Coordinates of C-alpha atoms and ligand atoms in Angstrom, one line a residue:
X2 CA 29.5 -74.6 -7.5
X3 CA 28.6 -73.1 -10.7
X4 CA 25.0 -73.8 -10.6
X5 CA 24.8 -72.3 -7.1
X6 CA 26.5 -69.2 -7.6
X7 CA 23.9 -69.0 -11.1
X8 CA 21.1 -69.8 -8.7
X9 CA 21.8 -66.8 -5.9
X10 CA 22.8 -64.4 -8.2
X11 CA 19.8 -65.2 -10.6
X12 CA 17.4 -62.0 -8.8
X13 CA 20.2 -60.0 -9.4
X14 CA 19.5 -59.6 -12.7
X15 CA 16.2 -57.9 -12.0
X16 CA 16.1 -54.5 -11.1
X17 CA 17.5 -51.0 -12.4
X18 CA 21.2 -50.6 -11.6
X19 CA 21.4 -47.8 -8.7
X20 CA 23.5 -45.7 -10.9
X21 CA 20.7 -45.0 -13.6
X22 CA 18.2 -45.1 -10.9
X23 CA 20.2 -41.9 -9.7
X24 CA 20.8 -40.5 -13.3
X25 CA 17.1 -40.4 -14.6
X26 CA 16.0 -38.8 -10.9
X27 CA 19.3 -36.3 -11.4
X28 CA 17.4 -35.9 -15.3
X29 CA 14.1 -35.4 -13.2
X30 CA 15.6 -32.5 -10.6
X31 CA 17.1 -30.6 -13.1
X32 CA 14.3 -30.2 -15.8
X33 CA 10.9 -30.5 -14.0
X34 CA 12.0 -29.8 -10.9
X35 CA 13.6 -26.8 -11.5
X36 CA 10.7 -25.0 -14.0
X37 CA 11.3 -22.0 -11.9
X38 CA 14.5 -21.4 -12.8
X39 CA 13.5 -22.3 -16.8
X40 CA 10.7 -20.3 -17.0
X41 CA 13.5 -16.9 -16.1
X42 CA 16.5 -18.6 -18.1
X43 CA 13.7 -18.7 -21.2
X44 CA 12.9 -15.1 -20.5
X45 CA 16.1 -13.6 -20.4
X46 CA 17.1 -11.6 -23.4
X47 CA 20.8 -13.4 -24.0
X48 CA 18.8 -16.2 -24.3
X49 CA 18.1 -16.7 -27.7
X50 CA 18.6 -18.8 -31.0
X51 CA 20.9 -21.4 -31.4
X52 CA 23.2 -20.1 -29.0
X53 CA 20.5 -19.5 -26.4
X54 CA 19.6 -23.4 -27.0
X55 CA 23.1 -24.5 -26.5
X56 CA 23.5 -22.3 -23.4
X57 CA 20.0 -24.3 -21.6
X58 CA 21.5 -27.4 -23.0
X59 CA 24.8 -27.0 -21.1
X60 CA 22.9 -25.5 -17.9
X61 CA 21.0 -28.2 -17.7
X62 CA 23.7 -30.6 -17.7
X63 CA 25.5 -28.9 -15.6
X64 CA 22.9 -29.1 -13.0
X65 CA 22.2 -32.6 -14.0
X66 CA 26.1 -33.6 -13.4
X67 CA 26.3 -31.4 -10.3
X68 CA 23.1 -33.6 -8.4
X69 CA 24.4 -36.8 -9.3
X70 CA 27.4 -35.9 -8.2
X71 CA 26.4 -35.4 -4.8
X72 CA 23.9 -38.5 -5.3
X73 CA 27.0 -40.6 -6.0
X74 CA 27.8 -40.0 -2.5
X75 CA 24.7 -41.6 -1.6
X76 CA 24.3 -44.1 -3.4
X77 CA 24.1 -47.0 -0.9
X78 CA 21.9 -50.1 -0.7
X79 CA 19.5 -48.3 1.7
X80 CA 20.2 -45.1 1.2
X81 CA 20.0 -44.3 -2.3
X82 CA 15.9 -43.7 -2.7
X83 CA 15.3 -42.2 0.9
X84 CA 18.2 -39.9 -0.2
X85 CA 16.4 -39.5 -3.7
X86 CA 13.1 -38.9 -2.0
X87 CA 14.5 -36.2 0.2
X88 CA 15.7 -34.7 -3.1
X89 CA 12.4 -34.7 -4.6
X90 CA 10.2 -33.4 -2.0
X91 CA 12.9 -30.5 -1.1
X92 CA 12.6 -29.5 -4.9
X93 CA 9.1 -29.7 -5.1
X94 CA 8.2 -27.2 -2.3
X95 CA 10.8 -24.9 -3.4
X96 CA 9.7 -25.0 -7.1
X97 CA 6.1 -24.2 -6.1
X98 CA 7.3 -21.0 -3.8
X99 CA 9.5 -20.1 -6.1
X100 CA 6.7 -20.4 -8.9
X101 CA 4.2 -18.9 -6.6
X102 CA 5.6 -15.8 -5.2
X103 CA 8.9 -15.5 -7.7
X104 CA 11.2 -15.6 -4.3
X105 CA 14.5 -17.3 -4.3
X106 CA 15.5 -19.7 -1.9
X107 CA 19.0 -18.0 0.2
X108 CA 20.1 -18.7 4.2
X109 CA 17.5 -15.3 5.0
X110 CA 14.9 -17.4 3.5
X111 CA 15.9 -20.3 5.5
X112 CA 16.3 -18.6 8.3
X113 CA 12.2 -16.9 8.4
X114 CA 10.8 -20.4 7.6
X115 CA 12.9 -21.1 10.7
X116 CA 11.5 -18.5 12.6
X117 CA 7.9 -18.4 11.0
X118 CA 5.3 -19.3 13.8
X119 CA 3.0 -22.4 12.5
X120 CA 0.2 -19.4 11.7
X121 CA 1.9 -17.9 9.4
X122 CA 3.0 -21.2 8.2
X123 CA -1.0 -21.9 7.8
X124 CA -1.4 -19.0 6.1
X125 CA 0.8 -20.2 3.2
X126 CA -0.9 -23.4 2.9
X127 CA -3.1 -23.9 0.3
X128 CA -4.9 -26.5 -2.5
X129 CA -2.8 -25.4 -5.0
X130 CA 0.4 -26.1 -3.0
X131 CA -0.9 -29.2 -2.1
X132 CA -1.4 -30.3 -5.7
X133 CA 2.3 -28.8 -6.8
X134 CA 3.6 -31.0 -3.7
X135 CA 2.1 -34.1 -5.4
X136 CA 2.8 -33.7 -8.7
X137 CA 6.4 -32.6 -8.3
X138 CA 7.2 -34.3 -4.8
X139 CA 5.0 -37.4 -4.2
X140 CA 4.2 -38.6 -7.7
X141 CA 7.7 -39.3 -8.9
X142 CA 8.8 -40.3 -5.1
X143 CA 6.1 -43.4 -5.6
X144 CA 7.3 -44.2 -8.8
X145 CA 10.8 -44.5 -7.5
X146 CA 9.8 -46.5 -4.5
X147 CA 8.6 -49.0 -7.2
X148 CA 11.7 -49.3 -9.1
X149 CA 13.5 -52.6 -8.8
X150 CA 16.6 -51.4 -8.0
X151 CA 19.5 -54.4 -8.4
X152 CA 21.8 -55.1 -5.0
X153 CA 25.5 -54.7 -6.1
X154 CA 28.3 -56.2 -4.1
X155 CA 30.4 -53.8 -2.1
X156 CA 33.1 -53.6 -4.5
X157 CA 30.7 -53.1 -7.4
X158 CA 28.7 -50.1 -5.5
X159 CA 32.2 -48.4 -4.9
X160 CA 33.7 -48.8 -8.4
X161 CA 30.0 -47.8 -9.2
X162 CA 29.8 -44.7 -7.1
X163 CA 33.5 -43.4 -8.4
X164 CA 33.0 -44.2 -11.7
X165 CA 29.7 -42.2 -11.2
X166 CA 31.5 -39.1 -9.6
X167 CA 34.2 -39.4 -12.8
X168 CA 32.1 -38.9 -15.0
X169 CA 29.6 -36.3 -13.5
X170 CA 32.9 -34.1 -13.0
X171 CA 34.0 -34.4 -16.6
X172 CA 30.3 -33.5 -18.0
X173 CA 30.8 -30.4 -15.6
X174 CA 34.3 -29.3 -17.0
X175 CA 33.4 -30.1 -20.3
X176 CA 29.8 -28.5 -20.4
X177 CA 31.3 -25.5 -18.4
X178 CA 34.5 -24.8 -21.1
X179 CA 31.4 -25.3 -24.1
X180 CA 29.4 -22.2 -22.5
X181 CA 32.0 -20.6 -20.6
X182 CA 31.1 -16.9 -22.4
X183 CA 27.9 -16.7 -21.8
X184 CA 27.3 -18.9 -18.8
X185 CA 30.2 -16.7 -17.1
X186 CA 28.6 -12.7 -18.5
X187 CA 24.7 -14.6 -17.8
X188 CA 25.5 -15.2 -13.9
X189 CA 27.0 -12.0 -13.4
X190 CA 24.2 -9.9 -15.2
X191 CA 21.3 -12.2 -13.4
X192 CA 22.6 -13.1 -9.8
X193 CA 19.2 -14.4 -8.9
X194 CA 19.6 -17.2 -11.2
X195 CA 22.2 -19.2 -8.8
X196 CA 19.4 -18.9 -5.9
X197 CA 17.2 -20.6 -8.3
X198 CA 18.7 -24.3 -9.0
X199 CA 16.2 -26.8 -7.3
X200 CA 17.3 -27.9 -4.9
X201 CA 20.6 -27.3 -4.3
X202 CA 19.7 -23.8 -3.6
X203 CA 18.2 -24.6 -0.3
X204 CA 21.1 -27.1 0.7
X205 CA 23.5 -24.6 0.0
X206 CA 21.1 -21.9 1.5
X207 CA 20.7 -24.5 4.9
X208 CA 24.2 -24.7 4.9
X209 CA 25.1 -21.4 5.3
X210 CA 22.6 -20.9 8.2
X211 CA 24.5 -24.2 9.6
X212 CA 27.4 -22.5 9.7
X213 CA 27.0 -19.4 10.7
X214 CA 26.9 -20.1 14.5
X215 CA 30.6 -21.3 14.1
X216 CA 31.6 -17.7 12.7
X217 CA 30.1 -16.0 15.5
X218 CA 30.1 -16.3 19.3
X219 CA 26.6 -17.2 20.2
X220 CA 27.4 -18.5 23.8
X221 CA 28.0 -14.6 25.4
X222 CA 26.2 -11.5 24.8
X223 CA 28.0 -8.5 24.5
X224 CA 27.1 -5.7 27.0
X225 CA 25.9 -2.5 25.4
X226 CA 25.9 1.4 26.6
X227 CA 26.1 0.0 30.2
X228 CA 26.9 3.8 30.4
X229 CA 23.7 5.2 29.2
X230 CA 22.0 8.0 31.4
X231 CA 19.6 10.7 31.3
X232 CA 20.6 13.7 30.3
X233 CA 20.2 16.1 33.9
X234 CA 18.0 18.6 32.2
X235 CA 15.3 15.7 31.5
X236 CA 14.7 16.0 35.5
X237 CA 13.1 19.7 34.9
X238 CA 10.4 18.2 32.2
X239 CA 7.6 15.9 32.2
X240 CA 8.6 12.4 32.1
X241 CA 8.8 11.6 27.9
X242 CA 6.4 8.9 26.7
X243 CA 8.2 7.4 23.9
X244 CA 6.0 5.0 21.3
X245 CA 8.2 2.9 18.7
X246 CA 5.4 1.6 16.0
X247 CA 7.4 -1.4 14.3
X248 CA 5.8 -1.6 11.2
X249 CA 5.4 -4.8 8.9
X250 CA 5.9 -5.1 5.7
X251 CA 4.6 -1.4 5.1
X252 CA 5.6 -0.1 2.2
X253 CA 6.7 3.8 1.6
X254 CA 5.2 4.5 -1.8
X255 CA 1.4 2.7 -0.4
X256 CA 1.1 5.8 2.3
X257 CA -1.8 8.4 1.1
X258 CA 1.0 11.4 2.7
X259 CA 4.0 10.1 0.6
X260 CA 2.5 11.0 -2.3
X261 CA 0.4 7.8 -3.4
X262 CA -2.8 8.3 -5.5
X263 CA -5.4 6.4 -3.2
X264 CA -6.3 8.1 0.3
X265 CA -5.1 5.1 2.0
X266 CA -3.5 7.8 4.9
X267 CA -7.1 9.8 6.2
X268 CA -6.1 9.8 9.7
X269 CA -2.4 10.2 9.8
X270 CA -3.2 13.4 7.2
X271 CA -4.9 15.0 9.7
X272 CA -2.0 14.5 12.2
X273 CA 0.9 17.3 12.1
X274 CA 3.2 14.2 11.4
X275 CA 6.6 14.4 9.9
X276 CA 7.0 11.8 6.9
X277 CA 10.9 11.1 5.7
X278 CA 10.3 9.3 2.6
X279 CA 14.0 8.1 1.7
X280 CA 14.7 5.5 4.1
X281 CA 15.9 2.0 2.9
X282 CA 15.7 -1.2 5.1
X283 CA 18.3 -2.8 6.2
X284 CA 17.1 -6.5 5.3
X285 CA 14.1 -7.4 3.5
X286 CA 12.5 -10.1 6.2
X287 CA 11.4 -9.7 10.0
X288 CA 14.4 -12.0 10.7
X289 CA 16.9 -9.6 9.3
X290 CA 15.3 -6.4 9.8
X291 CA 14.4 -6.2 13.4
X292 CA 17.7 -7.4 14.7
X293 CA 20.0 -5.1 12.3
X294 CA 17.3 -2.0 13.7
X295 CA 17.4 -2.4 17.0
X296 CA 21.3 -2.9 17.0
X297 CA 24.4 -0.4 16.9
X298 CA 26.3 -1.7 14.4
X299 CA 24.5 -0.5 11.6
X300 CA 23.5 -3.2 8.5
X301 CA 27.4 -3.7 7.2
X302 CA 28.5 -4.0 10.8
X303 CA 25.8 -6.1 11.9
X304 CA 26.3 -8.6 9.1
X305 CA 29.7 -9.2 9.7
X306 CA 29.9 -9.5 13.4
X307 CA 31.7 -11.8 15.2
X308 CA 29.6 -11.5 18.7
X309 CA 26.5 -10.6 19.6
X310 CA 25.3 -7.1 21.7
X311 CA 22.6 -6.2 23.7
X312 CA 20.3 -4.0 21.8
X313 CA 18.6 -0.7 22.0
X314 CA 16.3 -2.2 24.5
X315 CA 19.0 -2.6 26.5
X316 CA 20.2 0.4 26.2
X317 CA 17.1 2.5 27.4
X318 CA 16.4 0.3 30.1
X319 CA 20.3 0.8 31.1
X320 CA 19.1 4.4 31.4
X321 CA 16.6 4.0 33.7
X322 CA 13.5 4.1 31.7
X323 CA 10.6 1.8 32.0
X324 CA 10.7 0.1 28.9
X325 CA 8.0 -2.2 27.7
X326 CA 7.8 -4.3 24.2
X327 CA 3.9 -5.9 22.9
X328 CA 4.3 -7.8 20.2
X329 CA 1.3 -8.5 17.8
X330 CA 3.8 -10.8 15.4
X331 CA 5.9 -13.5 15.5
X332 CA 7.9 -12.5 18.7
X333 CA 10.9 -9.9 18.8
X334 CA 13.6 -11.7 17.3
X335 CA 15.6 -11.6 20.7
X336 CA 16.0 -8.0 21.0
X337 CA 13.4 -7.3 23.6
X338 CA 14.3 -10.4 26.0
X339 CA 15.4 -8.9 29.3
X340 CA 12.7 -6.1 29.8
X341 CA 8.8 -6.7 30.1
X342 CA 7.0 -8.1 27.2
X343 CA 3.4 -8.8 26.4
X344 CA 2.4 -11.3 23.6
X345 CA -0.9 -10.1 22.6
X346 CA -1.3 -14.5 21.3
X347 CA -2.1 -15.0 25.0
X348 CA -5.1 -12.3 24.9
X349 CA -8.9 -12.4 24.8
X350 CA -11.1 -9.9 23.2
X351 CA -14.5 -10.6 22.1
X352 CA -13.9 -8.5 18.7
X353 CA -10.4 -7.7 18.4
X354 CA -9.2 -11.3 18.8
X355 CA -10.2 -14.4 16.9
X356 CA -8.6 -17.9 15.8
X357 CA -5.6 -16.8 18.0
X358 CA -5.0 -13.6 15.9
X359 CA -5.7 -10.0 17.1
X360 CA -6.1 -7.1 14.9
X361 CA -3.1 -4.2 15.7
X362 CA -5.7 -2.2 17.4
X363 CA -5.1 -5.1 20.9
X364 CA -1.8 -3.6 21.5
X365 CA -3.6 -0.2 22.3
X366 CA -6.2 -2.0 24.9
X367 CA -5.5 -1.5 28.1
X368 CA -2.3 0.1 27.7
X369 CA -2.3 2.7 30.6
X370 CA -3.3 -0.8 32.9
X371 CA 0.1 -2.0 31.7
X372 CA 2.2 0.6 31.7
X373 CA 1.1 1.6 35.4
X374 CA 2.5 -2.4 36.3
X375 CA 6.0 -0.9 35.1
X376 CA 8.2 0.1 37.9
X377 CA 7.3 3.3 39.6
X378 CA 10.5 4.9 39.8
X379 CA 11.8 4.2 36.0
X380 CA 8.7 5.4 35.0
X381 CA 9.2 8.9 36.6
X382 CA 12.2 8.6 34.2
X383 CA 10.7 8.3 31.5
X384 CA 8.7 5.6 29.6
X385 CA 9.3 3.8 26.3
X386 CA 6.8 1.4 24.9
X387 CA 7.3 -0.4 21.5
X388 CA 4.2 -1.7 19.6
X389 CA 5.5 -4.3 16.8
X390 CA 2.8 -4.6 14.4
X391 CA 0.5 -7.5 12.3
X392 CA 0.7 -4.6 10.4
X393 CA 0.8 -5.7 6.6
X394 CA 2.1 -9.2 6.9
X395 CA 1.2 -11.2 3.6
X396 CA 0.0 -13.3 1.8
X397 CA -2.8 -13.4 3.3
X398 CA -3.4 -9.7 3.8
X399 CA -7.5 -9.6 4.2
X400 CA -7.1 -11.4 7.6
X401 CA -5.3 -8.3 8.5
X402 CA -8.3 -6.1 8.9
X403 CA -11.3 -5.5 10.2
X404 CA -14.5 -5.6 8.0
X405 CA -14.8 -1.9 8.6
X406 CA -11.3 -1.0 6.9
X407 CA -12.0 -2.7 3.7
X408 CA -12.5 0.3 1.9
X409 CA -10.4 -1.0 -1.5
X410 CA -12.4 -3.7 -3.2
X411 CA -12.4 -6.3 -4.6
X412 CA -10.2 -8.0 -2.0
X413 CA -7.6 -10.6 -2.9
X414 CA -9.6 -13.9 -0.4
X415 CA -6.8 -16.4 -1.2
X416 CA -3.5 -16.3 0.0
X417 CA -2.3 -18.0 -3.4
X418 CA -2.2 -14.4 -4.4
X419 CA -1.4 -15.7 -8.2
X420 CA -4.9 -16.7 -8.1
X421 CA -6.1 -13.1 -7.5
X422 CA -5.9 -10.5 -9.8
X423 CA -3.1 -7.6 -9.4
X424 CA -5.9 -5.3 -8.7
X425 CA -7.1 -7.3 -6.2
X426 CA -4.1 -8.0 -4.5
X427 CA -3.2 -4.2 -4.2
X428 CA -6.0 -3.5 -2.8
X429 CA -6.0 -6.2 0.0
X430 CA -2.6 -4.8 0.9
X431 CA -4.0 -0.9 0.5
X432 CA -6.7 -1.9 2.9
X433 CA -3.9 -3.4 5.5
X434 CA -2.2 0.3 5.0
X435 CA -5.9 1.8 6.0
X436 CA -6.1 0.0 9.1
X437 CA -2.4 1.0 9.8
X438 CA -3.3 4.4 9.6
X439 CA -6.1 3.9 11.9
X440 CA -4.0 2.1 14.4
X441 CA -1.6 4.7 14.2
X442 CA -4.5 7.7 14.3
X443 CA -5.7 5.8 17.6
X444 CA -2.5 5.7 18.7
X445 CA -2.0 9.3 18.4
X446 CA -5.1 10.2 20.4
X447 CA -4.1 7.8 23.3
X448 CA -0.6 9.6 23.0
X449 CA -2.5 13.2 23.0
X450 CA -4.3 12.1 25.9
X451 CA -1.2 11.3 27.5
X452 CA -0.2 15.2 27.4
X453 CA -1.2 16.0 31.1
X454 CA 1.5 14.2 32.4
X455 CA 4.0 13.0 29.8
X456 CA 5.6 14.8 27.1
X457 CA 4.6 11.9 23.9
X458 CA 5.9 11.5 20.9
X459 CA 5.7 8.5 18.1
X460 CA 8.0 7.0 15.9
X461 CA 6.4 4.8 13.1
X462 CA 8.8 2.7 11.2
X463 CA 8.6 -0.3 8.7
X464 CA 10.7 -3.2 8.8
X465 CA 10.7 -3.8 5.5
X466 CA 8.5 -3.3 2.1
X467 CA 6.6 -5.5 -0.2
X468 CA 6.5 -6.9 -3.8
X469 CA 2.4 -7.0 -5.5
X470 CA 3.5 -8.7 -8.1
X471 CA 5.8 -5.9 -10.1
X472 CA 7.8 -8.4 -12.3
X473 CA 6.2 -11.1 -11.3
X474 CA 7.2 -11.0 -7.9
X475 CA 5.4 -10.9 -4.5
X476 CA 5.7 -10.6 -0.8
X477 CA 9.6 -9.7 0.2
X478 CA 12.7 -11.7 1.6
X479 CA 14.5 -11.4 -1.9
X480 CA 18.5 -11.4 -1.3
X481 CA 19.0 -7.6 -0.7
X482 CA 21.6 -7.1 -3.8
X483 CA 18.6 -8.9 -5.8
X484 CA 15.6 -7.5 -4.4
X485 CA 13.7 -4.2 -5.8
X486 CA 13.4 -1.1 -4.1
X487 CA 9.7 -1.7 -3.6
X488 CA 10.9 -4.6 -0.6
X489 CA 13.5 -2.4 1.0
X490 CA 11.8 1.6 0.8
X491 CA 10.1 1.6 4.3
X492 CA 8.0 4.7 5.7
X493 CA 9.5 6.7 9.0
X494 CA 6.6 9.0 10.6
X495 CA 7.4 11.0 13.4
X496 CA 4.8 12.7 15.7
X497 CA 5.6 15.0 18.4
X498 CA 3.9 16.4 21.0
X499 CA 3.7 20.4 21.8
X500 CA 4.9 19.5 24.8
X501 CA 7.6 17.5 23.4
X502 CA 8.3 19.7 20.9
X503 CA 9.2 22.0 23.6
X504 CA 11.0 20.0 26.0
X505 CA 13.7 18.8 23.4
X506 CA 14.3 22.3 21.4
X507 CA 13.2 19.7 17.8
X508 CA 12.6 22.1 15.3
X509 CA 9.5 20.4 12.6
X510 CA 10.3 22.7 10.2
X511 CA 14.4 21.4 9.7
X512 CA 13.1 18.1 10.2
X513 CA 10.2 18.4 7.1
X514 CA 13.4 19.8 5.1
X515 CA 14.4 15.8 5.3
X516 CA 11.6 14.8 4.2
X517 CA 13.8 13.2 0.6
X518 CA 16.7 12.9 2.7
X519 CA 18.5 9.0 2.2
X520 CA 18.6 7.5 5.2
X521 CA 18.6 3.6 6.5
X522 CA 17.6 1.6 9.4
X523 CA 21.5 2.6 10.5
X524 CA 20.0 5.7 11.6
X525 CA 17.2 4.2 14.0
X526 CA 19.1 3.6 16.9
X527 CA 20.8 6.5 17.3
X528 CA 17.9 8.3 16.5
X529 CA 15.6 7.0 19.5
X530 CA 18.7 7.6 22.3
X531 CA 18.5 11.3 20.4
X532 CA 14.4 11.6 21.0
X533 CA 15.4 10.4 24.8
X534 CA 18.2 12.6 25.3
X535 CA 20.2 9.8 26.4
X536 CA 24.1 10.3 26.9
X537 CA 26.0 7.0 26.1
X538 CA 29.1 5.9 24.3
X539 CA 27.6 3.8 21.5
X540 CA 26.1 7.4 20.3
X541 CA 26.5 8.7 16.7
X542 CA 25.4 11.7 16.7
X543 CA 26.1 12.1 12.4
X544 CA 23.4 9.2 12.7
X545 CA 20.6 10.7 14.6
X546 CA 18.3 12.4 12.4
X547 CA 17.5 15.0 14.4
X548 CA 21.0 15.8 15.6
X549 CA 21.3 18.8 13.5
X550 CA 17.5 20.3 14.5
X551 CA 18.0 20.6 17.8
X552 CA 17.3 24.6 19.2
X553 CA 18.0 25.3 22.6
X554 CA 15.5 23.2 24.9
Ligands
LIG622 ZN1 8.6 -8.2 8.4

């Protein structure tokens, strides 16, 4: 009896109990796996001397306590290392982004690696990712796959996995009362910090996205200005031609006409174009951006909302106009889905077009062809045609634009734009603000040729800006209490027609007197009903910027 039981429990003395197994890899996550995090806490200014020391020291357990907590959850005969590995990979692709581009890992950022098309996903691949991805992710995941690890009996792994959870609480409590002072003033003064533990960051982060569908209706859509007409005088004028330019990642302070020191603007300076210069996004991704613009609700509003609405789209098309929404990018994040759209991925064009990708310029070709397909009788109406730009969209900027619009070199080639210098990478982004402003000079002229039998008028706006490496940081997507200005300042140019001009009484001069005016992305909804002269309910007039510069038309 002895000798048996001696005999079958005799390989159960080799191999690593699961609970240090889970400690060391806890001890792994929380020092190499979250560098990014380290290399800020070692740059703060608190952070110094013996008190600085003690303050990492406690941190660090803290986070180490805090993953094998949640590991003591999972630690089960088969679970434990596929739980461990999942651990491991997660922190290593969020350490090297982080690293890379100083972003931090929240539910927005979830949420646009969701909604990122597999180009743009391509676009952030590179060798040096691939490397970080070993090193941090692979490596250690094969060293753990060759760990013995010694099967317990049921009642062991529980008394393990408690015991475990015990004592990861207590180093919590205790580590947390050490530090209390300075961990407490430290996460208030540096809110970026908590987006930065590895990787409980994007758990928490995937979690919230999780849960959001359960605070808000997603099953019904909300009708919107089901109300909306024309207002009668429109029937004396020429039909408007409306053009909304949905910039990307265009930032105010890189445009030549707001006051930049490079002539990055040549076209649009020639214009007579209106430039309002204090406008702020209302997120700082596509994902937030778009939706929040093309919504009533305005960014506070929209955040909180219980149910979803139709969007501006709607709301013109309710009007009767012939609405029609090309999209150069990754798709309009469901606000354009019940008018026309045309997805310039499906196009062919021996120059503008390549590897699947157009240049901006695509959504210009052939535009009268489309328009014509629009119904005849909205179209008498009016017509309002939305362009949403490739625009600026990083990292890897120089595929962007055309050889002829590299003007600023060197160019940044890689799209690890670390590797690059800064000059380089400003001017691969100045050259993608060149090429706007040729896209939007073209535009103009097709506009201007237009005239004879519309009254045109353009409306340029950004979705949101960029980081080029100020502080360390680059490309956008920053939580917007976090982020700088430089990801959330986006440029609004307005071009008007003389016939336009005339037809709607909009006085330039009162609306160049706005030119430092704040405004938001709350304002662009209201703003384009205004340039239609649409009547509706959902109407603020105190938000339409050009409420107030109205003459008699
Ligand atoms: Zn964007």
């Amino acid at each position: 009896m002895n000798l048996k039981r001696s005999n079958s429990s005799a390989p159960q003395k080799q191999g690593w109990h699961p609970a240090w197994l889970a400690l060391l890899s806890s001890l792994w996550l929380s020092s190499a796996g979250n560098i990014a995090l380290w290399s800020q806490v070692h740059q703060l200014p608190e952070v110094t001397g013996f008190r600085g020391l003690a303050f990492a020291i406690g941190f660090g357990a803290i986070i180490t306590a805090a993953i094998s907590a949640i590991l003591s959850f999972l630690n089960w005969r088969w679970l434990l290392k596929p739980a461990i590995a999942v651990f491991f990979l997660s922190a290593a692709s969020g350490a090297y982004f982080m690293m890379s581009y100083g972003i931090v890992i929240d539910s927005t950022m979830i949420t646009n690696v969701v909604q990122t098309d597999t180009k743009e996903a391509l676009d952030l691949m590179n060798w040096r990712m691939l490397i970080s991805l070993a090193l941090l992710g692979i490596l250690p995941c094969w060293v753990l796959w060759k760990i013995p690890v010694k099967p317990l009996r049921l009642g062991q792994q529980i008394f393990g996995n408690i015991l475990t959870l015990v004592i990861s609480l207590v180093v919590i409590v205790g580590a947390l009362l050490a530090i209390f002072q300075d961990f407490s003033s430290i996460m208030r003064n540096h809110t970026q910090l908590r987006y930065l533990v590895n990787p409980l960051n994007s758990y928490y982060a995937i979690g919230m996205v999780a849960a959001k569908p359960f605070q808000r209706n997603q099953t019904t859509l909300l009708p919107l200005g089901r109300d909306a007409q024309l207002n009668p005088a429109n029937s004396k004028h020429k039909p408007t031609l409306l053009l909304l330019v949905l910039g990307e990642t265009a930032r105010m302070g890189n445009f030549g006409i707001n006051g930049y020191d490079r002539p990055t603007t040549p076209e649009l300076s020639n214009e007579n174009i209106i430039s309002l210069k204090g406008v702020m996004s209302c997120g700082t991704s596509t994902a937030t951006s778009v939706p929040c613009m093309f919504s009533h609700m305005g960014k506070e509003a929209y955040e909180s909302r219980k149910n979803n609405y139709e969007s501006l789209i709607d709301v013109l098309h309710h009007a009767g106009l012939a609405v029609l929404w090309l999209d150069n990018q990754s798709g309009c994040k469901g606000v354009c889905e019940r008018v026309p759209q045309v997805l310039t991925k499906s196009l062919k064009h021996p120059t503008l077009c390549k590897n699947g990708e157009c240049f901006d310029e695509i959504m210009l070709h052939e535009i009268d062809q489309r328009i014509q397909a629009l119904p005849a009788e909205r179209r008498a109406k009016g017509v309002v045609v939305v362009m949403h730009q490739m625009g600026s969209h990083g990292p890897a900027y120089y595929k962007r634009v055309p050889d002829q619009f590299k003007k600023f070199l060197p160019e940044c080639k890689s799209n690890a734009l670390h590797e690059c210098s800064r000059e380089q990478v400003v001017n691969s982004f100045d050259n993608t603000i060149l090429y706007t402003d040729h896209f939007l000079g073209q535009a103009i002229q097709w506009l201007k040729k237009s005239e004879a039998n519309a009254a045109p008028a353009m409306l340029y706006v950004s979705d949101h800006g960029e980081s080029l490496g100020e502080n360390n940081l680059y490309l956008h997507g920053l939580p917007y209490n976090v982020a700088p200005d430089l990801q959330k300042r986006v440029p609004w140019i307005t071009w008007l027609s003389a016939s336009f001009e005339k037809q709607s009484g909009l006085v330039p001069a009162c609306l160049k007197n706005k030119s430092e005016t704040p405004l938001t992305h709350d304002n662009y909804f209201h703003t384009v009903l205004g340039l239609m002269n649409i009547s509706t309910d959902v109407y603020q007039s105190k938000l339409d910027v050009h409420a107030d510069c109205r003459g008699a038309s």
